Coordinates of C-alpha atoms in Angstrom, one line a residue:
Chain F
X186 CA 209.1 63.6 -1.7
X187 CA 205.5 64.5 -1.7
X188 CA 203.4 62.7 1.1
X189 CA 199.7 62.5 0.5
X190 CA 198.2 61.9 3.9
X191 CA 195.1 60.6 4.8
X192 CA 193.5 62.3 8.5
X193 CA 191.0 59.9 9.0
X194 CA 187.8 60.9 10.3
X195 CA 187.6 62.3 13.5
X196 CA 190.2 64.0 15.6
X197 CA 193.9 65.0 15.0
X198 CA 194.9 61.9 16.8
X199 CA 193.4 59.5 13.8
X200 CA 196.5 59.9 11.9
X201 CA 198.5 56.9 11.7
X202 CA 201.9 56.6 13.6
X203 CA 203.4 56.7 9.6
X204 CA 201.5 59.5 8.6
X205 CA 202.9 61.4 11.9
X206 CA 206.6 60.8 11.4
X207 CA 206.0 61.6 7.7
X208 CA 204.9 65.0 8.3
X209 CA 207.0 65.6 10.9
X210 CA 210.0 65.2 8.4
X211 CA 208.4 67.7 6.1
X212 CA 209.3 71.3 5.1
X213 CA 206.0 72.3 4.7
X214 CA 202.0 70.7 5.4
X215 CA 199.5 71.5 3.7
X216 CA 196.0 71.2 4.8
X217 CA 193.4 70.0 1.5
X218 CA 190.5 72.4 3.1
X219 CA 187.8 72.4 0.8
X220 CA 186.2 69.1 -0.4
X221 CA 186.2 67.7 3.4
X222 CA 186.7 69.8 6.7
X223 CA 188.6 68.8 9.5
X224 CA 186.5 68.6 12.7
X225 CA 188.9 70.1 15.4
X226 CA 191.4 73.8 15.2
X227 CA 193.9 73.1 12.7
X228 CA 196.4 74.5 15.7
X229 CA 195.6 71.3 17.1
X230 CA 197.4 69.4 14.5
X231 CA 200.2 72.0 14.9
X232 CA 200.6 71.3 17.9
X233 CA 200.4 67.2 17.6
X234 CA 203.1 68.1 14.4
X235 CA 205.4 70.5 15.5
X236 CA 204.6 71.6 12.5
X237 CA 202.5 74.9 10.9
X238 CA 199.9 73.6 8.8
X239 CA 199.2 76.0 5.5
X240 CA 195.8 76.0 4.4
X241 CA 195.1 74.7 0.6
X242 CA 191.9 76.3 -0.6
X243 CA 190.8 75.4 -4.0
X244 CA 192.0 78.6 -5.7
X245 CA 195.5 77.3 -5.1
X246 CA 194.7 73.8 -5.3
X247 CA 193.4 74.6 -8.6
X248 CA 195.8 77.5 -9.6
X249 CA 198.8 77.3 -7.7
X250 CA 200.5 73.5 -8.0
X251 CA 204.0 74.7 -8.4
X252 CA 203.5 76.1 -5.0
X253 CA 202.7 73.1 -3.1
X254 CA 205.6 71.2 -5.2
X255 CA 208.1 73.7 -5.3
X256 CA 211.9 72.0 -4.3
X257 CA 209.2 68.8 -3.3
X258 CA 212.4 66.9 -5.2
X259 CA 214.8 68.3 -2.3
X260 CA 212.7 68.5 0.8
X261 CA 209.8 67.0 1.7
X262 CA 206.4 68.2 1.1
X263 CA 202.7 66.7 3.4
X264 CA 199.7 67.2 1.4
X265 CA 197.1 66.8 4.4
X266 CA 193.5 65.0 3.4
X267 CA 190.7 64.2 5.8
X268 CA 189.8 60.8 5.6
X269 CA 191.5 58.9 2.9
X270 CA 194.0 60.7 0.5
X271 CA 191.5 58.8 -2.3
X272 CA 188.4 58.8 -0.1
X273 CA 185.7 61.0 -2.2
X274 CA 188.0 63.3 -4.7
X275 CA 191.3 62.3 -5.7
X276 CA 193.7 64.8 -6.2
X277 CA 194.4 63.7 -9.4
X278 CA 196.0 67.2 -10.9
X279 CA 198.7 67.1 -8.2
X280 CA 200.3 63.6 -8.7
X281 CA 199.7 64.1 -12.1
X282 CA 202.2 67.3 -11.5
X283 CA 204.1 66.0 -9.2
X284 CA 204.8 63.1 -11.9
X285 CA 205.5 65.1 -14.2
X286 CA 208.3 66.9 -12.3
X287 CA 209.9 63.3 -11.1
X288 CA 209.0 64.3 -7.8
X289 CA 208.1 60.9 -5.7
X290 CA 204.7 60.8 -4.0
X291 CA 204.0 58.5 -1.4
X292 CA 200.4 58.4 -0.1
X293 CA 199.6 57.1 3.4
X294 CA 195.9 55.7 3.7
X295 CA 193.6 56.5 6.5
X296 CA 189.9 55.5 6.8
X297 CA 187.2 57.8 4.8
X298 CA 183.4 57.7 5.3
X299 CA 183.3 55.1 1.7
X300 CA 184.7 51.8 4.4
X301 CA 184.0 53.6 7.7
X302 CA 180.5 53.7 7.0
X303 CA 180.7 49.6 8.0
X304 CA 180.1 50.7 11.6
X305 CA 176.3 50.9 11.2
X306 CA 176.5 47.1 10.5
X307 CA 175.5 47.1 6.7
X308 CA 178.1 45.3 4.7
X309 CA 180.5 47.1 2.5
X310 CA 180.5 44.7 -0.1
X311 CA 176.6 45.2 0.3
X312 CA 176.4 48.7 -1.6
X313 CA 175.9 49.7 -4.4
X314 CA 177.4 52.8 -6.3
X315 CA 177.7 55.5 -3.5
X316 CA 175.8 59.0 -4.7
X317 CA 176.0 62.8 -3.8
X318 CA 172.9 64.8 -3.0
X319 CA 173.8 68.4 -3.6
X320 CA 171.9 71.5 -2.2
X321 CA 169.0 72.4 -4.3
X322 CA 168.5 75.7 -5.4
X323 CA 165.4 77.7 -6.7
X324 CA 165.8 76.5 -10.3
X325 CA 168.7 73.7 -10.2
X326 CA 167.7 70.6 -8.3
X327 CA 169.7 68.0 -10.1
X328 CA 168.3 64.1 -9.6
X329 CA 170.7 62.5 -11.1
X330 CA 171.0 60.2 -8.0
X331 CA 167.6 58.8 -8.3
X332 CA 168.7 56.3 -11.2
X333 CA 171.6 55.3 -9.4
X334 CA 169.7 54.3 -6.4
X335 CA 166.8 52.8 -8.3
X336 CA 169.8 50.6 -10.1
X337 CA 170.8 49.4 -6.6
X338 CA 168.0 48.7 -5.2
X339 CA 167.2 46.9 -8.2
X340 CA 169.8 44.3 -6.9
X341 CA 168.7 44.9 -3.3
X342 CA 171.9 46.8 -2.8
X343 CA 172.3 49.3 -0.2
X344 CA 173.5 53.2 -1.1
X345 CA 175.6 55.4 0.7
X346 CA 174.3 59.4 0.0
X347 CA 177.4 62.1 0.2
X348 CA 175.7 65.3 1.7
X349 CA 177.1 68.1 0.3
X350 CA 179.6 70.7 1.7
X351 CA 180.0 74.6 0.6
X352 CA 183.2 75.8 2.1
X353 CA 184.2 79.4 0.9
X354 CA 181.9 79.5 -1.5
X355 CA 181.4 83.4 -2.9
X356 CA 177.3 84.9 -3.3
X357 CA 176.4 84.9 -6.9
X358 CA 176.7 89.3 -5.8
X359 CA 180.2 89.3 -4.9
X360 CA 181.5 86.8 -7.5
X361 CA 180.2 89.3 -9.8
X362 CA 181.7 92.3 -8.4
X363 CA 184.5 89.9 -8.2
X364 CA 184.6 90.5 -4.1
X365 CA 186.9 87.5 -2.0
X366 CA 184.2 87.4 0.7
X367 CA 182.9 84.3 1.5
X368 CA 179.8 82.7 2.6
X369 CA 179.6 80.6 6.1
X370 CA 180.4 76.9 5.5
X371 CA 177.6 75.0 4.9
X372 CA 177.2 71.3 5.8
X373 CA 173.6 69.2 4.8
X374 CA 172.0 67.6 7.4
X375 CA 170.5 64.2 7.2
X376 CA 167.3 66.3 7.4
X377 CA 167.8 67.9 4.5
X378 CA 169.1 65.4 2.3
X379 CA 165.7 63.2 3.1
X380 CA 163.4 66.0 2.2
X381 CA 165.0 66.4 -0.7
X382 CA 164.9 62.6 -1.4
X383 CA 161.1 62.8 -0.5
X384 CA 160.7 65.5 -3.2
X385 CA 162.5 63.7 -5.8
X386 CA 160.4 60.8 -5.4
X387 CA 157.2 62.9 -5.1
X388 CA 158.3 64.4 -8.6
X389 CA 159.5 61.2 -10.7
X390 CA 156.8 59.0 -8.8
X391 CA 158.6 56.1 -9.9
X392 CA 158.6 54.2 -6.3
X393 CA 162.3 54.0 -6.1
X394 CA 162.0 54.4 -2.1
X395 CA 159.6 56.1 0.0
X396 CA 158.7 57.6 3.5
X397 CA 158.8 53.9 4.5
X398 CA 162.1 53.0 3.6
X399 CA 164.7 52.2 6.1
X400 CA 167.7 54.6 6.0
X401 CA 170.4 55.2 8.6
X402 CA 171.5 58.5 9.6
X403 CA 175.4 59.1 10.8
X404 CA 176.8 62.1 11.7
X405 CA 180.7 62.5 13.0
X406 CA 181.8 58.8 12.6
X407 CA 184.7 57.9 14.2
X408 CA 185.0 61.0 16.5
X409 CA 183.7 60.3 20.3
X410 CA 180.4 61.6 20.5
X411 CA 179.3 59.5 16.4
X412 CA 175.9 59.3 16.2
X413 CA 174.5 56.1 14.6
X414 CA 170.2 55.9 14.2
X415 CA 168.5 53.8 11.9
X416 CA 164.9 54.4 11.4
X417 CA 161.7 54.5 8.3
X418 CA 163.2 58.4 6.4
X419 CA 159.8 60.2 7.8
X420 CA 161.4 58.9 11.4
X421 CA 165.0 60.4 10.6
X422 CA 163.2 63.4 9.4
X423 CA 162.7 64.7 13.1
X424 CA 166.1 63.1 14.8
X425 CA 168.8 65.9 15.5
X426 CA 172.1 64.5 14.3
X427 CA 174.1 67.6 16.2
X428 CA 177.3 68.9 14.1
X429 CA 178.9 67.9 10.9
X430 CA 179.8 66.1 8.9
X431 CA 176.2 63.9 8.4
X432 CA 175.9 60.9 6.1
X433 CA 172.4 58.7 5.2
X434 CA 172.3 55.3 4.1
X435 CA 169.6 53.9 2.4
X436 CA 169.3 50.0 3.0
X437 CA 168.3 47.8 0.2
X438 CA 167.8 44.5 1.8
X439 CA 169.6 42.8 4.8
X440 CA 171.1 40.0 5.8
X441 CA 169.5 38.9 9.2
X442 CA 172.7 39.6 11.3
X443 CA 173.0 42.9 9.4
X444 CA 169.6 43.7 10.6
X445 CA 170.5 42.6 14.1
X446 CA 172.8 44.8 14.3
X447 CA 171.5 47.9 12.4
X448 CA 168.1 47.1 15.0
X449 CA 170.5 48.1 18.1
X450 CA 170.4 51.7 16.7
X451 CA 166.5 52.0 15.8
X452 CA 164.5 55.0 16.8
X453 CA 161.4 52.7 17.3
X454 CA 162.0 48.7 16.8
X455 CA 158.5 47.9 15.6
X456 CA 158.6 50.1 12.8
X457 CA 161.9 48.9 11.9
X458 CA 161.1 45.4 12.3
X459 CA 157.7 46.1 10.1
X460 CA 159.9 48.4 7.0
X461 CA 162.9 46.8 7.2
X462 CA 163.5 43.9 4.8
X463 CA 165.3 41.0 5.4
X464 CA 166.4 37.9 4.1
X465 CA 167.3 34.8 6.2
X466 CA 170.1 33.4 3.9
Chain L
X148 CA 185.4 49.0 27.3
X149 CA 186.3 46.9 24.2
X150 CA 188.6 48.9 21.7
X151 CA 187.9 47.0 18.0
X152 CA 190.9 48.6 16.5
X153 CA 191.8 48.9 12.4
X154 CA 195.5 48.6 11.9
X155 CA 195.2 49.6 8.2
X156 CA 196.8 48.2 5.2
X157 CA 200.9 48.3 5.6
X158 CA 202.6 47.3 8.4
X159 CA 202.7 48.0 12.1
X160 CA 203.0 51.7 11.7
X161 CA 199.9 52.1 10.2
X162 CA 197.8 52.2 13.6
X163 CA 196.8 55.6 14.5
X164 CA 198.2 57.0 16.7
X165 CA 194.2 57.0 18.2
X166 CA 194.5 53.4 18.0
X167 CA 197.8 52.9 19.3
X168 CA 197.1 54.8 22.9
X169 CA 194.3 52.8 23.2
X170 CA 196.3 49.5 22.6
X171 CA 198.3 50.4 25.2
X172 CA 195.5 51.0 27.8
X173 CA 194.7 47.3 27.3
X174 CA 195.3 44.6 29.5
X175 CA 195.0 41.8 26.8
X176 CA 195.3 42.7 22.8
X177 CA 194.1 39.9 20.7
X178 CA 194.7 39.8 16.8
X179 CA 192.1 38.7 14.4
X180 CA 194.2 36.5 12.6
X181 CA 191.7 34.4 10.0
X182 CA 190.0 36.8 7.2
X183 CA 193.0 38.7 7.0
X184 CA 196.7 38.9 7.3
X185 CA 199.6 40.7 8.5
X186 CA 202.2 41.9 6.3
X187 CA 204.5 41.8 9.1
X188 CA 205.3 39.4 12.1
X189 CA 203.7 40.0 14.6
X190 CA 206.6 40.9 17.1
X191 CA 206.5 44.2 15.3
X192 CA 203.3 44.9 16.4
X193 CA 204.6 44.0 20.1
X194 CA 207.9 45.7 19.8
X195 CA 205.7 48.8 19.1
X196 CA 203.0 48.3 21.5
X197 CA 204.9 47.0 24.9
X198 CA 202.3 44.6 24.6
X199 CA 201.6 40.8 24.0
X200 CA 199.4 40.1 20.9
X201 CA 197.9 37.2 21.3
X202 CA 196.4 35.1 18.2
X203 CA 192.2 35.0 17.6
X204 CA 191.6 32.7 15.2
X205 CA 188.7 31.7 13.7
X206 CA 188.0 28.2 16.5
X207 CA 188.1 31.2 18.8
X208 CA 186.4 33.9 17.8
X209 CA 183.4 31.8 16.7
X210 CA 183.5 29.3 19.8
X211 CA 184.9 32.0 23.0
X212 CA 183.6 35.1 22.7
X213 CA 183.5 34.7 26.2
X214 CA 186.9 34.5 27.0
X215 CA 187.8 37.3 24.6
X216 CA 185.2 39.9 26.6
X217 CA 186.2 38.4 29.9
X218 CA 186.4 41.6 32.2
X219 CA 186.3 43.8 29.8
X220 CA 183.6 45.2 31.7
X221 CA 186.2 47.0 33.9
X222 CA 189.8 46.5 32.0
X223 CA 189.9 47.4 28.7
X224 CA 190.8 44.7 25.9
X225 CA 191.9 45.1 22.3
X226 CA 190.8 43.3 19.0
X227 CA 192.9 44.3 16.6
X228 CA 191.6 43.9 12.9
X229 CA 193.6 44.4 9.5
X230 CA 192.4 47.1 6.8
X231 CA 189.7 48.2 8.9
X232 CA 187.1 47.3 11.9
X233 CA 184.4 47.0 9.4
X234 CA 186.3 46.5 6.3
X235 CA 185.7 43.4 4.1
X236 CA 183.9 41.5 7.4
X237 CA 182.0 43.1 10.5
X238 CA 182.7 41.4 13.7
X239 CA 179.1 41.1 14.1
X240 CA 179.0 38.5 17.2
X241 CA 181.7 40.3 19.1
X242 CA 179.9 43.5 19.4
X243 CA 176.4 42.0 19.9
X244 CA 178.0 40.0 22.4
X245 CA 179.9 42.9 24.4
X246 CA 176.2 44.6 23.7
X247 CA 174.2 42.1 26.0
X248 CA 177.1 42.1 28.3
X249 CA 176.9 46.0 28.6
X250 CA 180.3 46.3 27.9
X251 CA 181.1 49.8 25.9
X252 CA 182.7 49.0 22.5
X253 CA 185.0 51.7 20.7
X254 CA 185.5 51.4 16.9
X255 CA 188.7 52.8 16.1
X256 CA 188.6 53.5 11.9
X257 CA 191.4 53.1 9.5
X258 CA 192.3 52.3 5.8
X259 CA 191.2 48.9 3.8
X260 CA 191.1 47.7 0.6
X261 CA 187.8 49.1 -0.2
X262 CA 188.8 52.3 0.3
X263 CA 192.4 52.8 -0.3
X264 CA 191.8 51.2 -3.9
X265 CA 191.2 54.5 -5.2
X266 CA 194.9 54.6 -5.1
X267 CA 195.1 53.3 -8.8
X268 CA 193.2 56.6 -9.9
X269 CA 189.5 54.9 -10.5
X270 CA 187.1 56.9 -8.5
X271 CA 185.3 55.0 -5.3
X272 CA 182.2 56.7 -6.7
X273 CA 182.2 55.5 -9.9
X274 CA 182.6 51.4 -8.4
X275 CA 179.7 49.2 -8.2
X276 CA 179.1 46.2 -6.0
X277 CA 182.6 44.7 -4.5
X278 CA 182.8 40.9 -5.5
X279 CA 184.7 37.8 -3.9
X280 CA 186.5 35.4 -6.1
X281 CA 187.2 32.0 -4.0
X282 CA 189.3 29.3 -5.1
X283 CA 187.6 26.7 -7.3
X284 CA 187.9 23.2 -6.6
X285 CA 187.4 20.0 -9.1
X286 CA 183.3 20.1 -8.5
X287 CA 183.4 23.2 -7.2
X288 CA 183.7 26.1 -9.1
X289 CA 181.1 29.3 -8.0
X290 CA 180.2 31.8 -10.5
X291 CA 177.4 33.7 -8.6
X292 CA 180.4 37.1 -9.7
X293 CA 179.6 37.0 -12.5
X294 CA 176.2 38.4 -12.4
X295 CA 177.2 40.7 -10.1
X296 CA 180.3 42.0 -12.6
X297 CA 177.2 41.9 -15.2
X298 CA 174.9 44.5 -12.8
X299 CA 178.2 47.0 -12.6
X300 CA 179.2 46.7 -16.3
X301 CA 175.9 47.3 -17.8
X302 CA 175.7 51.0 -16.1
X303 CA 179.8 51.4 -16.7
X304 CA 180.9 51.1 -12.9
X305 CA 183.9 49.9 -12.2
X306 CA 184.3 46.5 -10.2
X307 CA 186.8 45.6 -7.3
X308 CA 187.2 42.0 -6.6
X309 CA 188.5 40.6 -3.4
X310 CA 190.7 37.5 -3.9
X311 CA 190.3 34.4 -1.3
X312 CA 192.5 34.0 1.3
X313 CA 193.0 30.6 3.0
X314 CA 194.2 30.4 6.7
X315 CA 194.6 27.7 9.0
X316 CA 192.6 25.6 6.4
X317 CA 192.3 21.9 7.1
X318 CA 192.5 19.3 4.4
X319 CA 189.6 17.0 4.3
X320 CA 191.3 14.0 5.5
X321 CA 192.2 15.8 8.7
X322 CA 189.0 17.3 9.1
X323 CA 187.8 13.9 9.3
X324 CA 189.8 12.4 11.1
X325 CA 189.5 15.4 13.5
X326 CA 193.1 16.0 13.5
X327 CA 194.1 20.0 14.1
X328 CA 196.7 19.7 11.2
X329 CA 196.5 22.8 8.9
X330 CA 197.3 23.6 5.6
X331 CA 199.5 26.7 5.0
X332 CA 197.7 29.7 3.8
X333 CA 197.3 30.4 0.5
X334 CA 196.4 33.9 -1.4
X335 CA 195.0 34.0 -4.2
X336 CA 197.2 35.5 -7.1
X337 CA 196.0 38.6 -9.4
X338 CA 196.9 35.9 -12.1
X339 CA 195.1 33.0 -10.7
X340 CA 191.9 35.9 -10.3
X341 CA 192.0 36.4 -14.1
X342 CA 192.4 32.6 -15.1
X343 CA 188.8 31.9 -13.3
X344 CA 187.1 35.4 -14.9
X345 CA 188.1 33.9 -18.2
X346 CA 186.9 30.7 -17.7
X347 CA 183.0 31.9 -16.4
X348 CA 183.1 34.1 -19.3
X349 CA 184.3 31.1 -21.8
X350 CA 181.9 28.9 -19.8
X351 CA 178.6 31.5 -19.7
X352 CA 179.5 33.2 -23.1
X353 CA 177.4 36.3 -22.2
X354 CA 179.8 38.7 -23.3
X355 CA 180.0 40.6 -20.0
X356 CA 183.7 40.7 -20.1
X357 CA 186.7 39.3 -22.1
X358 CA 190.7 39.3 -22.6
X359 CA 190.4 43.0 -23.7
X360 CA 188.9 44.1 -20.6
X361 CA 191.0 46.8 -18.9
X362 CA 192.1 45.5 -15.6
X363 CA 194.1 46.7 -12.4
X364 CA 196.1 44.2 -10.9
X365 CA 197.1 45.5 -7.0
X366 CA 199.3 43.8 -4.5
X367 CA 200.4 44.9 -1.3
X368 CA 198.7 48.0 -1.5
X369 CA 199.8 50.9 1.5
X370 CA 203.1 49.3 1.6
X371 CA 206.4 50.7 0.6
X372 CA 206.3 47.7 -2.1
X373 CA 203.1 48.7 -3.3
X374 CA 202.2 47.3 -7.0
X375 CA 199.6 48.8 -9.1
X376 CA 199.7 47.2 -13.2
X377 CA 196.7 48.0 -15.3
X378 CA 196.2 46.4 -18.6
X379 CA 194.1 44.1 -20.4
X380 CA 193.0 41.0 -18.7
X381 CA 195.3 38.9 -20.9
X382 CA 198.4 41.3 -20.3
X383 CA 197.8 40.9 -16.7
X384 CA 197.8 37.3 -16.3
X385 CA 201.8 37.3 -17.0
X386 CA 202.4 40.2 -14.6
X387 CA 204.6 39.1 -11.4
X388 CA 202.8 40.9 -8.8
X389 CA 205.0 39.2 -6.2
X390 CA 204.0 38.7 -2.1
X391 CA 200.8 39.0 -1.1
X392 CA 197.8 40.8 -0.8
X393 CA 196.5 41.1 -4.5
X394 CA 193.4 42.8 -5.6
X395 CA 191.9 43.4 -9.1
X396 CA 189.7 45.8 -10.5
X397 CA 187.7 45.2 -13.8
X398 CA 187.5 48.9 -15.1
X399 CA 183.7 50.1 -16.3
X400 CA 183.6 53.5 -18.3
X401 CA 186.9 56.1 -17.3
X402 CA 186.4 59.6 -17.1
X403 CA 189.2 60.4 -18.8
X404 CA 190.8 61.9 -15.9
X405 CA 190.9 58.6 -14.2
X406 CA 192.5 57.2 -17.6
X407 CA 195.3 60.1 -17.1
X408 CA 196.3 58.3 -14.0
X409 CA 195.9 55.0 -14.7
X410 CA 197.5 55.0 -18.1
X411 CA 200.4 55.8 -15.7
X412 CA 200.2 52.2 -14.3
X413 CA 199.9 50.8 -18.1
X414 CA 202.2 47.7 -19.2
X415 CA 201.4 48.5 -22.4
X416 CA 200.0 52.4 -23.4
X417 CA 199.1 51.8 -26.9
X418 CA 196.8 48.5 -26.0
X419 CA 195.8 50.2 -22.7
X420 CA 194.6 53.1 -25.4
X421 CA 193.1 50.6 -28.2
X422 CA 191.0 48.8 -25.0
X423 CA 189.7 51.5 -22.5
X424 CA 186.5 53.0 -22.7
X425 CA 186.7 56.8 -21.9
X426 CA 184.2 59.2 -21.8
X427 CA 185.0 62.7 -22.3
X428 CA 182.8 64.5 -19.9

């Protein structure tokens, strides 16, 4: 059996009781370690598991299946995911593998940042298509995401921004000289992801959203010290939202009681009563 | 401190193991027993937990929040959610509540529907606005979906709809007569979903989807029993899906990675092939 388990979002105590006794039954756990990073020592799941947790980079994600599944039909394999197992990337290759080879997969869900982000009191089924806001480069600074999030706030519809993550990513240098040695991980900030907002909108000028428009910065939701502050971007510009992972809502409009709730964690309640835009039904 | 606690999609074993210490901290655990439902009974949960579970229902929660928050200023109490905290409805009143009373709440994250979906192999990115289909009556049949299925189809997204869920309903007469006699509850079938698209789309005639459309029928999703059926509308509408929960998904534009997977789920492969609109990049 292959078990794709979800991690949830903060510590190594967010997997579920299942999840646990699944991965305890296992030969060998796998850790999924670079689309999402785990915010505590993996030797702290090891020690939670009983279990040594082998790290799955995307070389043998992406070059190695037969690895991961080997005898999967005779023992029991974890495939470890923070947040949900189909949270931002499914790992589509590997059941498609693993079904392939007859080799059952089971797939125990956790929470991922795509429902968790609920918290900030903006309803899920008040979004629109969630987008990704990559690092911009010198001469690559994709803006793709500006049409998605003029089509949801079109509909008034709020948008959930993925900030991008470069984990054992190579310099252009030492890919060429073909080198394995890898950058620092690299997480956006909520910072970062507004100015680069700002300049998207500065550049199209199609008044999609603007300095003025209410957004909500989280950082490290469901871990103890989350971080929740809802202000106009140019006020989330200057808040420090500590360590990783960060995520930035942009709210379309909002039901009162979403308001009154998103208003508890406003950096300054008169601007956020004067931007924010609200309906009474 | 108030723990608001996710207990995810399955059964009792799907609490984290987060979650589950913190249950056990509690002097009173209440169950939010009115916009969702357990798949198992609830002596499971107390088996598990050493703890009584006692039954909030909707009289309660929106009458006694008082009651439910009592102390909790200095022992801790437990409101225990399916799917997750913030999943399909935000306890919004409970934590303003505990907010005036300055009584620490702790969100405690896990899996829903509006995450776990992704199961089927459709990408949460690529999904538009969530929907709610509720049981039509004689004169009373709301179709406010349907422009909202419209708004996700025109740029390709996919669509999950929600299917209503009746608990501790009263029937007219005894609502009249003030008599606290309720109805049994009642989940709306995958099948029962489809019969209502058709008929707004039959009704409205705006071509926004039809018989052809490639669906995803889900029941029970997380659970060992899990169902996942995709097909065209009309296909689905004599699939069994069996117990409840059911969901549906009306699929936009596949990458044709996404089609890999859930031509895995297909009744039929050649009509799922004739029918689904894949793009190749």
């Amino acid at each position: 059996m292959l078990y794709i388990v979800g991690l949830g979002l903060g510590d190594e105590m967010d997997i579920t009781v299942k999840g646990l006794a699944a991965v305890q039954s296992c030969a060998r756990v796998y850790l999924e370690a670079y689309t999402s990073v785990l915010t505590v020592p993996k030797e702290r799941l090891e020690k939670l598991y009983g279990r040594q947790v082998l790290i799955a980079d995307r070389e043998m994600v992406e070059s190695d299946l037969n690895a991961i599944l080997d005898q999967a039909d005779i023992v029991n394999v974890a495939f470890l995911v923070v947040g949900d197992p189909y949270g931002a990337t499914t790992h589509t290759d590997l059941v498609l593998r693993a079904k392939e080879l007859n080799i059952p997969v089971t797939s125990i869900h956790n929470a991922s940042i795509m429902n968790a982000v609920g918290c900030c009191g903006l309803q899920l089924y008040n979004y629109g298509q969630t987008i990704s806001i990559v690092f911009f480069l010198d001469n690559w600074r994709p803006d793709s995401f500006y049409d998605k999030i003029r089509a949801n706030r079109a509909i008034k519809l709020h948008t959930l921004c993925l900030l991008d993550i470069k984990v054992k990513e190579q310099s252009i240098e030492n890919m060429a000289r073909g080198r394995k040695i890898y950058e620092p991980p690299r997480f956006m900030t909520v910072n970062q992801a507004i100015e680069q907002l700002l300049e998207i909108e500065e550049k199209r000028d199609e008044n999609v959203y603007s300095k003025h428009t209410i957004g909500v910065g989280l950082s490290r939701v469901g871990a103890s010290d989350q971080k929740i502050v809802a202000g106009t971007l140019e006020e989330l510009l200057d808040v420090d939202f500590g360590e990783p992972l960060h995520s930035l809502v942009l709210a379309g409009e909002m039901h009162f009681l979403e308001a009154d709730i998103l208003r508890t964690y406003a950096v300054n309640v008169d601007t956020f009563n004067k931007y924010a835009i609200v309906s009474e039904h």
